Amino acid sequence: MTATAPTRAAALAPIASAERILTLDALRGLALLGILLMNVESFTASMLDAGSGIDPRQARWDWLADGFVYLFIQGKFWTLFALLFGMGFAAMSERARAAGTDFLPLYLRRVVGLLAIGLVHALLIWSGDILVCYALAAFALLAFRNAPLGALWPIGGTLNLMIAAMLLLGTLATFVAGDLIADAGSGAADRALRASEVAAYARGSYAEATAMRVRYFFGPGMAGLMVFVPMALGLFAIGTWFVRSGAIVEPQRYRRFYSVLLWAVGPLGLAITLAGLVIDSEPLLIDSGMGGSDMLGATLQTLGAPLMSLGYLAALVRVLQRGARWPLAFGPAGRMALTLYLMQSVAGTLLFYGYGLGLWGEVSRAPQVLGACVFFALQLAFARWWLARFRYGPMEWLWRWFTYARRPVLLKG
């Protein structure tokens, strides 16, 4: 016992920098940039308008920026991030399995820690949180931790197809009974909620904004979790396959597989997304004007996003296999993804909300996108500076401390 205990403890310690998978760090960094490009619009508009398509009334550059984000970014990078979260949880599970220890207590502490961070983020900082969704999906992932390797793709695909089928049924119902839905009074409720958001976020105090965040979380936020948690769970299952199969660690053994993702799955996702764009480039999902074309356009966007994210993953793996080093420049951001994600929300709300600089609704899409890129470049520089001195980002350090029930060494020796 005395001979094996140190080995097992070391195996379950926070992972050292030399052991990290550089591809995962690069992917996380790029995904973090995509998430910021997607989220910046929702820092300065109602959360009910998130993902509402391309506004044709904008100036040319704003329209182009809006179209680029909607087509190539919207929905694609939170799904990529979900794949990466699944890979991270699976990697921890594999390390625990190799150490011959019970992974469950460690896993539960990690997920509870993530849920706590997500709740603080959603209720006290910004309503667009995704961490609560990831934490709930991670709890559910326990049901599949002993699933055979060959079952993980069918599980992941089925869960995402179930959500697509549910949305398509909603689309059909909207086509058939659109007038009944329009007359049900939901439009007035949506408009009232949007007006409350604008009042609280654009002009309200921090206390008023926080009260609105709580109201949103227990209203539309809960409804959104019913859709996004199963999607995230499916993506977690697929991410688990990438780790357990060795496809992310030894991609050279899976060249044909990555070629299929790059040249078939990714383009299929783009084709589905383009079809949704042709059907309705500005889907209206609230108010009494919602129709079948709105629902179908948004449904196709939701269906195409995870396919495109798999294509993005394959493209980056292929680029790295061919010797390109530029993706690795995003690695420091990937190692501090949780810290930088929360930092984005703090900065975005302080810039646009009434209790900050109060720029709500005053910055159009092109400057939003440009500003997001500049801010991310500053974040990347900060991450490099920080990691030259410390082993972990500040939030990653706290999360590891809670997970492993002992304080990790923060300063580099």
GROMACS .gro file of C-alpha atoms in nm:
model
  413
    1MET     CA    1   0.000   0.000   0.000
    2THR     CA    2   0.273   0.245   0.089
    3ALA     CA    3   0.445   0.186  -0.243
    4THR     CA    4   0.139   0.243  -0.461
    5ALA     CA    5  -0.025   0.534  -0.279
    6PRO     CA    6   0.217   0.803  -0.403
    7THR     CA    7   0.183   0.677  -0.760
    8ARG     CA    8  -0.195   0.693  -0.748
    9ALA     CA    9  -0.190   1.035  -0.586
   10ALA     CA   10   0.042   1.161  -0.855
   11ALA     CA   11  -0.181   1.017  -1.125
   12LEU     CA   12  -0.480   1.209  -0.990
   13ALA     CA   13  -0.295   1.535  -0.939
   14PRO     CA   14  -0.360   1.831  -1.172
   15ILE     CA   15  -0.198   1.755  -1.504
   16ALA     CA   16   0.149   1.898  -1.565
   17SER     CA   17   0.220   2.128  -1.858
   18ALA     CA   18   0.447   1.873  -2.024
   19GLU     CA   19   0.166   1.615  -2.028
   20ARG     CA   20  -0.093   1.837  -2.193
   21ILE     CA   21  -0.224   1.760  -2.540
   22LEU     CA   22  -0.122   2.069  -2.736
   23THR     CA   23  -0.393   2.012  -2.996
   24LEU     CA   24  -0.662   2.041  -2.727
   25ASP     CA   25  -0.514   2.365  -2.595
   26ALA     CA   26  -0.506   2.512  -2.945
   27LEU     CA   27  -0.865   2.404  -3.009
   28ARG     CA   28  -0.983   2.555  -2.680
   29GLY     CA   29  -0.811   2.882  -2.761
   30LEU     CA   30  -0.970   2.904  -3.105
   31ALA     CA   31  -1.308   2.803  -2.962
   32LEU     CA   32  -1.278   3.078  -2.703
   33LEU     CA   33  -1.231   3.335  -2.980
   34GLY     CA   34  -1.537   3.198  -3.160
   35ILE     CA   35  -1.744   3.214  -2.842
   36LEU     CA   36  -1.650   3.580  -2.792
   37LEU     CA   37  -1.740   3.664  -3.153
   38MET     CA   38  -2.076   3.497  -3.096
   39ASN     CA   39  -2.144   3.644  -2.752
   40VAL     CA   40  -2.047   4.005  -2.814
   41GLU     CA   41  -2.381   4.074  -2.984
   42SER     CA   42  -2.570   3.953  -2.678
   43PHE     CA   43  -2.377   4.182  -2.445
   44THR     CA   44  -2.556   4.475  -2.606
   45ALA     CA   45  -2.898   4.333  -2.695
   46SER     CA   46  -3.177   4.132  -2.537
   47MET     CA   47  -3.095   3.768  -2.473
   48LEU     CA   48  -3.426   3.688  -2.645
   49ASP     CA   49  -3.275   3.815  -2.970
   50ALA     CA   50  -2.972   3.583  -2.957
   51GLY     CA   51  -2.932   3.386  -3.279
   52SER     CA   52  -3.200   3.585  -3.458
   53GLY     CA   53  -3.018   3.589  -3.790
   54ILE     CA   54  -2.885   3.864  -4.015
   55ASP     CA   55  -3.052   4.203  -3.997
   56PRO     CA   56  -3.088   4.326  -4.361
   57ARG     CA   57  -3.133   4.687  -4.249
   58GLN     CA   58  -2.769   4.727  -4.145
   59ALA     CA   59  -2.496   4.917  -4.327
   60ARG     CA   60  -2.283   4.708  -4.564
   61TRP     CA   61  -1.991   4.632  -4.331
   62ASP     CA   62  -2.220   4.561  -4.040
   63TRP     CA   63  -2.426   4.327  -4.259
   64LEU     CA   64  -2.113   4.143  -4.375
   65ALA     CA   65  -1.986   4.107  -4.018
   66ASP     CA   66  -2.327   3.989  -3.901
   67GLY     CA   67  -2.352   3.740  -4.187
   68PHE     CA   68  -2.003   3.602  -4.126
   69VAL     CA   69  -2.074   3.542  -3.757
   70TYR     CA   70  -2.416   3.389  -3.821
   71LEU     CA   71  -2.291   3.155  -4.094
   72PHE     CA   72  -1.952   3.046  -3.961
   73ILE     CA   73  -1.952   3.122  -3.587
   74GLN     CA   74  -2.303   3.119  -3.436
   75GLY     CA   75  -2.363   2.788  -3.260
   76LYS     CA   76  -2.046   2.630  -3.398
   77PHE     CA   77  -1.805   2.714  -3.119
   78TRP     CA   78  -2.010   2.638  -2.810
   79THR     CA   79  -2.056   2.294  -2.966
   80LEU     CA   80  -1.681   2.267  -3.033
   81PHE     CA   81  -1.621   2.373  -2.673
   82ALA     CA   82  -1.864   2.101  -2.562
   83LEU     CA   83  -1.664   1.841  -2.755
   84LEU     CA   84  -1.351   1.963  -2.580
   85PHE     CA   85  -1.516   1.953  -2.239
   86GLY     CA   86  -1.613   1.595  -2.309
   87MET     CA   87  -1.254   1.518  -2.402
   88GLY     CA   88  -1.127   1.678  -2.082
   89PHE     CA   89  -1.361   1.481  -1.859
   90ALA     CA   90  -1.277   1.161  -2.046
   91ALA     CA   91  -0.904   1.223  -2.012
   92MET     CA   92  -0.945   1.262  -1.636
   93SER     CA   93  -1.147   0.941  -1.624
   94GLU     CA   94  -0.880   0.751  -1.819
   95ARG     CA   95  -0.607   0.876  -1.586
   96ALA     CA   96  -0.808   0.762  -1.283
   97ARG     CA   97  -0.873   0.425  -1.447
   98ALA     CA   98  -0.501   0.381  -1.514
   99ALA     CA   99  -0.428   0.466  -1.150
  100GLY     CA  100  -0.677   0.203  -1.035
  101THR     CA  101  -0.875   0.450  -0.822
  102ASP     CA  102  -1.242   0.534  -0.790
  103PHE     CA  103  -1.302   0.820  -1.029
  104LEU     CA  104  -1.656   0.903  -0.916
  105PRO     CA  105  -1.583   1.126  -0.610
  106LEU     CA  106  -1.323   1.323  -0.805
  107TYR     CA  107  -1.554   1.361  -1.103
  108LEU     CA  108  -1.848   1.474  -0.891
  109ARG     CA  109  -1.639   1.739  -0.715
  110ARG     CA  110  -1.518   1.867  -1.050
  111VAL     CA  111  -1.870   1.891  -1.189
  112VAL     CA  112  -2.013   2.046  -0.872
  113GLY     CA  113  -1.736   2.306  -0.889
  114LEU     CA  114  -1.820   2.383  -1.251
  115LEU     CA  115  -2.190   2.410  -1.167
  116ALA     CA  116  -2.116   2.654  -0.884
  117ILE     CA  117  -1.902   2.870  -1.112
  118GLY     CA  118  -2.171   2.859  -1.380
  119LEU     CA  119  -2.446   2.964  -1.137
  120VAL     CA  120  -2.240   3.259  -1.013
  121HIS     CA  121  -2.172   3.355  -1.374
  122ALA     CA  122  -2.535   3.323  -1.485
  123LEU     CA  123  -2.693   3.498  -1.187
  124LEU     CA  124  -2.436   3.763  -1.102
  125ILE     CA  125  -2.249   3.840  -1.426
  126TRP     CA  126  -2.426   3.749  -1.753
  127SER     CA  127  -2.737   3.558  -1.856
  128GLY     CA  128  -2.574   3.392  -2.155
  129ASP     CA  129  -2.381   3.142  -1.943
  130ILE     CA  130  -2.302   2.799  -2.091
  131LEU     CA  131  -2.123   2.647  -1.790
  132VAL     CA  132  -2.444   2.541  -1.612
  133CYS     CA  133  -2.543   2.354  -1.929
  134TYR     CA  134  -2.204   2.181  -1.942
  135ALA     CA  135  -2.220   2.087  -1.574
  136LEU     CA  136  -2.568   1.936  -1.602
  137ALA     CA  137  -2.461   1.744  -1.912
  138ALA     CA  138  -2.151   1.624  -1.727
  139PHE     CA  139  -2.370   1.482  -1.449
  140ALA     CA  140  -2.574   1.296  -1.710
  141LEU     CA  141  -2.256   1.171  -1.880
  142LEU     CA  142  -2.202   0.939  -1.583
  143ALA     CA  143  -2.474   0.718  -1.729
  144PHE     CA  144  -2.245   0.648  -2.027
  145ARG     CA  145  -1.907   0.627  -1.855
  146ASN     CA  146  -1.896   0.247  -1.900
  147ALA     CA  147  -2.056   0.246  -2.244
  148PRO     CA  148  -1.866   0.047  -2.508
  149LEU     CA  149  -1.645   0.259  -2.730
  150GLY     CA  150  -1.854   0.175  -3.037
  151ALA     CA  151  -2.171   0.304  -2.869
  152LEU     CA  152  -2.048   0.659  -2.805
  153TRP     CA  153  -2.101   0.794  -3.157
  154PRO     CA  154  -2.455   0.647  -3.182
  155ILE     CA  155  -2.538   0.792  -2.839
  156GLY     CA  156  -2.406   1.136  -2.933
  157GLY     CA  157  -2.567   1.136  -3.274
  158THR     CA  158  -2.903   1.014  -3.143
  159LEU     CA  159  -2.922   1.282  -2.876
  160ASN     CA  160  -2.853   1.558  -3.127
  161LEU     CA  161  -3.094   1.411  -3.381
  162MET     CA  162  -3.363   1.388  -3.112
  163ILE     CA  163  -3.330   1.762  -3.048
  164ALA     CA  164  -3.343   1.829  -3.422
  165ALA     CA  165  -3.655   1.611  -3.451
  166MET     CA  166  -3.818   1.796  -3.162
  167LEU     CA  167  -3.745   2.130  -3.327
  168LEU     CA  168  -3.874   2.003  -3.662
  169LEU     CA  169  -4.198   1.892  -3.493
  170GLY     CA  170  -4.226   2.241  -3.350
  171THR     CA  171  -4.171   2.377  -3.700
  172LEU     CA  172  -4.449   2.156  -3.837
  173ALA     CA  173  -4.682   2.266  -3.559
  174THR     CA  174  -4.602   2.628  -3.637
  175PHE     CA  175  -4.681   2.576  -4.006
  176VAL     CA  176  -5.008   2.401  -3.924
  177ALA     CA  177  -5.126   2.616  -3.636
  178GLY     CA  178  -4.933   2.937  -3.679
  179ASP     CA  179  -5.235   3.157  -3.631
  180LEU     CA  180  -5.330   2.978  -3.311
  181ILE     CA  181  -4.976   3.025  -3.175
  182ALA     CA  182  -4.976   3.388  -3.277
  183ASP     CA  183  -5.304   3.446  -3.096
  184ALA     CA  184  -5.196   3.270  -2.777
  185GLY     CA  185  -5.065   3.589  -2.616
  186SER     CA  186  -4.701   3.478  -2.606
  187GLY     CA  187  -4.600   3.774  -2.820
  188ALA     CA  188  -4.707   4.023  -2.555
  189ALA     CA  189  -4.519   3.828  -2.286
  190ASP     CA  190  -4.206   3.820  -2.501
  191ARG     CA  191  -4.221   4.191  -2.569
  192ALA     CA  192  -4.270   4.264  -2.199
  193LEU     CA  193  -3.970   4.048  -2.106
  194ARG     CA  194  -3.753   4.213  -2.370
  195ALA     CA  195  -3.853   4.559  -2.246
  196SER     CA  196  -3.761   4.453  -1.892
  197GLU     CA  197  -3.422   4.334  -2.013
  198VAL     CA  198  -3.349   4.660  -2.191
  199ALA     CA  199  -3.454   4.864  -1.888
  200ALA     CA  200  -3.243   4.656  -1.648
  201TYR     CA  201  -2.933   4.612  -1.860
  202ALA     CA  202  -2.916   4.934  -2.059
  203ARG     CA  203  -3.017   5.177  -1.784
  204GLY     CA  204  -3.046   4.985  -1.458
  205SER     CA  205  -2.822   4.950  -1.155
  206TYR     CA  206  -2.624   4.635  -1.082
  207ALA     CA  207  -2.898   4.522  -0.842
  208GLU     CA  208  -3.167   4.570  -1.109
  209ALA     CA  209  -2.957   4.385  -1.368
  210THR     CA  210  -2.898   4.100  -1.126
  211ALA     CA  211  -3.270   4.072  -1.052
  212MET     CA  212  -3.328   4.050  -1.429
  213ARG     CA  213  -3.061   3.781  -1.464
  214VAL     CA  214  -3.234   3.574  -1.195
  215ARG     CA  215  -3.570   3.621  -1.368
  216TYR     CA  216  -3.423   3.518  -1.703
  217PHE     CA  217  -3.245   3.213  -1.558
  218PHE     CA  218  -3.563   3.070  -1.409
  219GLY     CA  219  -3.766   3.155  -1.719
  220PRO     CA  220  -3.627   3.139  -2.074
  221GLY     CA  221  -3.296   3.009  -1.940
  222MET     CA  222  -3.457   2.693  -1.808
  223ALA     CA  223  -3.639   2.639  -2.136
  224GLY     CA  224  -3.309   2.673  -2.320
  225LEU     CA  225  -3.144   2.414  -2.096
  226MET     CA  226  -3.404   2.159  -2.208
  227VAL     CA  227  -3.262   2.190  -2.559
  228PHE     CA  228  -2.894   2.254  -2.496
  229VAL     CA  229  -2.823   2.001  -2.219
  230PRO     CA  230  -2.913   1.698  -2.437
  231MET     CA  231  -2.710   1.848  -2.722
  232ALA     CA  232  -2.412   1.903  -2.493
  233LEU     CA  233  -2.448   1.551  -2.353
  234GLY     CA  234  -2.436   1.408  -2.704
  235LEU     CA  235  -2.127   1.612  -2.782
  236PHE     CA  236  -1.966   1.503  -2.454
  237ALA     CA  237  -2.021   1.140  -2.557
  238ILE     CA  238  -1.852   1.206  -2.891
  239GLY     CA  239  -1.568   1.391  -2.717
  240THR     CA  240  -1.524   1.088  -2.490
  241TRP     CA  241  -1.485   0.871  -2.800
  242PHE     CA  242  -1.204   1.095  -2.929
  243VAL     CA  243  -1.007   1.035  -2.609
  244ARG     CA  244  -1.084   0.668  -2.546
  245SER     CA  245  -1.019   0.571  -2.908
  246GLY     CA  246  -0.691   0.763  -2.921
  247ALA     CA  247  -0.807   0.970  -3.220
  248ILE     CA  248  -0.711   1.300  -3.058
  249VAL     CA  249  -0.375   1.176  -2.925
  250GLU     CA  250  -0.267   0.977  -3.232
  251PRO     CA  251  -0.453   1.140  -3.521
  252GLN     CA  252  -0.212   0.987  -3.775
  253ARG     CA  253  -0.386   0.653  -3.713
  254TYR     CA  254  -0.722   0.808  -3.809
  255ARG     CA  255  -0.642   0.993  -4.129
  256ARG     CA  256  -0.939   0.848  -4.316
  257PHE     CA  257  -1.172   0.935  -4.029
  258TYR     CA  258  -1.053   1.296  -4.019
  259SER     CA  259  -1.084   1.318  -4.397
  260VAL     CA  260  -1.450   1.219  -4.367
  261LEU     CA  261  -1.507   1.487  -4.102
  262LEU     CA  262  -1.325   1.749  -4.307
  263TRP     CA  263  -1.462   1.679  -4.656
  264ALA     CA  264  -1.805   1.528  -4.583
  265VAL     CA  265  -1.937   1.605  -4.234
  266GLY     CA  266  -1.823   1.969  -4.220
  267PRO     CA  267  -1.950   2.056  -4.571
  268LEU     CA  268  -2.280   1.882  -4.494
  269GLY     CA  269  -2.319   2.103  -4.190
  270LEU     CA  270  -2.241   2.410  -4.401
  271ALA     CA  271  -2.497   2.302  -4.664
  272ILE     CA  272  -2.765   2.258  -4.396
  273THR     CA  273  -2.679   2.597  -4.247
  274LEU     CA  274  -2.695   2.761  -4.592
  275ALA     CA  275  -3.032   2.598  -4.653
  276GLY     CA  276  -3.158   2.751  -4.329
  277LEU     CA  277  -3.018   3.085  -4.439
  278VAL     CA  278  -3.200   3.065  -4.773
  279ILE     CA  279  -3.528   2.970  -4.606
  280ASP     CA  280  -3.507   3.252  -4.354
  281SER     CA  281  -3.198   3.468  -4.299
  282GLU     CA  282  -3.359   3.650  -4.006
  283PRO     CA  283  -3.559   3.390  -3.810
  284LEU     CA  284  -3.789   3.551  -3.555
  285LEU     CA  285  -3.830   3.311  -3.263
  286ILE     CA  286  -4.031   3.535  -3.032
  287ASP     CA  287  -4.326   3.772  -3.056
  288SER     CA  288  -4.650   3.701  -3.231
  289GLY     CA  289  -4.487   3.714  -3.575
  290MET     CA  290  -4.314   3.376  -3.541
  291GLY     CA  291  -4.389   3.150  -3.835
  292GLY     CA  292  -4.293   2.813  -3.979
  293SER     CA  293  -4.010   2.955  -4.189
  294ASP     CA  294  -3.859   3.115  -3.877
  295MET     CA  295  -3.864   2.784  -3.693
  296LEU     CA  296  -3.730   2.587  -3.990
  297GLY     CA  297  -3.447   2.833  -4.054
  298ALA     CA  298  -3.342   2.825  -3.689
  299THR     CA  299  -3.376   2.446  -3.672
  300LEU     CA  300  -3.146   2.396  -3.971
  301GLN     CA  301  -2.896   2.634  -3.813
  302THR     CA  302  -2.905   2.425  -3.494
  303LEU     CA  303  -2.873   2.098  -3.688
  304GLY     CA  304  -2.579   2.217  -3.900
  305ALA     CA  305  -2.374   2.368  -3.617
  306PRO     CA  306  -2.231   2.050  -3.456
  307LEU     CA  307  -2.147   1.907  -3.799
  308MET     CA  308  -1.952   2.221  -3.885
  309SER     CA  309  -1.775   2.214  -3.548
  310LEU     CA  310  -1.655   1.859  -3.623
  311GLY     CA  311  -1.528   1.986  -3.957
  312TYR     CA  312  -1.343   2.269  -3.781
  313LEU     CA  313  -1.185   2.019  -3.542
  314ALA     CA  314  -1.070   1.801  -3.830
  315ALA     CA  315  -0.931   2.101  -4.019
  316LEU     CA  316  -0.719   2.210  -3.724
  317VAL     CA  317  -0.591   1.856  -3.665
  318ARG     CA  318  -0.500   1.829  -4.034
  319VAL     CA  319  -0.319   2.165  -4.027
  320LEU     CA  320  -0.117   2.060  -3.723
  321GLN     CA  321  -0.036   1.723  -3.879
  322ARG     CA  322   0.111   1.904  -4.179
  323GLY     CA  323   0.352   2.090  -3.954
  324ALA     CA  324   0.183   2.429  -3.916
  325ARG     CA  325   0.266   2.592  -3.585
  326TRP     CA  326   0.036   2.897  -3.589
  327PRO     CA  327  -0.258   2.717  -3.417
  328LEU     CA  328  -0.034   2.650  -3.118
  329ALA     CA  329  -0.018   3.027  -3.060
  330PHE     CA  330  -0.374   2.994  -2.927
  331GLY     CA  331  -0.260   2.734  -2.672
  332PRO     CA  332  -0.207   2.975  -2.377
  333ALA     CA  333  -0.566   3.094  -2.411
  334GLY     CA  334  -0.680   2.733  -2.421
  335ARG     CA  335  -0.497   2.656  -2.097
  336MET     CA  336  -0.680   2.946  -1.929
  337ALA     CA  337  -1.012   2.903  -2.109
  338LEU     CA  338  -1.232   2.922  -1.797
  339THR     CA  339  -1.062   3.237  -1.667
  340LEU     CA  340  -1.075   3.410  -2.005
  341TYR     CA  341  -1.437   3.308  -2.069
  342LEU     CA  342  -1.547   3.467  -1.742
  343MET     CA  343  -1.327   3.768  -1.813
  344GLN     CA  344  -1.507   3.819  -2.145
  345SER     CA  345  -1.843   3.833  -1.968
  346VAL     CA  346  -1.719   4.075  -1.703
  347ALA     CA  347  -1.565   4.304  -1.965
  348GLY     CA  348  -1.866   4.282  -2.198
  349THR     CA  349  -2.121   4.369  -1.932
  350LEU     CA  350  -1.906   4.650  -1.786
  351LEU     CA  351  -1.865   4.797  -2.134
  352PHE     CA  352  -2.228   4.783  -2.245
  353TYR     CA  353  -2.449   4.768  -1.934
  354GLY     CA  354  -2.589   5.071  -1.755
  355TYR     CA  355  -2.388   5.006  -1.439
  356GLY     CA  356  -2.072   5.018  -1.653
  357LEU     CA  357  -1.992   5.246  -1.947
  358GLY     CA  358  -2.351   5.223  -2.073
  359LEU     CA  359  -2.280   5.162  -2.444
  360TRP     CA  360  -2.588   4.936  -2.480
  361GLY     CA  361  -2.719   4.949  -2.837
  362GLU     CA  362  -2.464   5.209  -2.951
  363VAL     CA  363  -2.205   4.983  -3.119
  364SER     CA  364  -2.294   4.825  -3.454
  365ARG     CA  365  -2.192   4.478  -3.569
  366ALA     CA  366  -1.867   4.551  -3.755
  367PRO     CA  367  -1.711   4.742  -3.463
  368GLN     CA  368  -1.839   4.469  -3.229
  369VAL     CA  369  -1.657   4.200  -3.426
  370LEU     CA  370  -1.341   4.409  -3.461
  371GLY     CA  371  -1.345   4.500  -3.093
  372ALA     CA  372  -1.390   4.134  -2.997
  373CYS     CA  373  -1.083   4.038  -3.202
  374VAL     CA  374  -0.875   4.315  -3.041
  375PHE     CA  375  -0.992   4.217  -2.694
  376PHE     CA  376  -0.910   3.852  -2.757
  377ALA     CA  377  -0.561   3.949  -2.876
  378LEU     CA  378  -0.514   4.129  -2.543
  379GLN     CA  379  -0.643   3.822  -2.360
  380LEU     CA  380  -0.398   3.601  -2.547
  381ALA     CA  381  -0.110   3.834  -2.454
  382PHE     CA  382  -0.227   3.829  -2.092
  383ALA     CA  383  -0.245   3.448  -2.094
  384ARG     CA  384   0.112   3.423  -2.222
  385TRP     CA  385   0.231   3.667  -1.956
  386TRP     CA  386   0.043   3.487  -1.679
  387LEU     CA  387   0.151   3.136  -1.774
  388ALA     CA  388   0.515   3.243  -1.792
  389ARG     CA  389   0.486   3.301  -1.417
  390PHE     CA  390   0.210   3.070  -1.296
  391ARG     CA  391   0.116   2.708  -1.362
  392TYR     CA  392  -0.259   2.767  -1.401
  393GLY     CA  393  -0.503   3.046  -1.467
  394PRO     CA  394  -0.663   3.186  -1.149
  395MET     CA  395  -1.003   3.023  -1.202
  396GLU     CA  396  -0.845   2.698  -1.321
  397TRP     CA  397  -0.637   2.698  -1.002
  398LEU     CA  398  -0.943   2.743  -0.780
  399TRP     CA  399  -1.135   2.477  -0.974
  400ARG     CA  400  -0.848   2.230  -0.937
  401TRP     CA  401  -0.818   2.310  -0.567
  402PHE     CA  402  -1.185   2.223  -0.517
  403THR     CA  403  -1.164   1.915  -0.741
  404TYR     CA  404  -0.858   1.753  -0.585
  405ALA     CA  405  -0.928   1.876  -0.227
  406ARG     CA  406  -0.576   2.011  -0.199
  407ARG     CA  407  -0.418   2.333  -0.310
  408PRO     CA  408  -0.211   2.300  -0.628
  409VAL     CA  409   0.120   2.485  -0.649
  410LEU     CA  410   0.045   2.804  -0.841
  411LEU     CA  411   0.382   2.974  -0.881
  412LYS     CA  412   0.637   2.825  -1.117
  413GLY     CA  413   0.949   2.716  -0.937
   0.00000   0.00000   0.00000
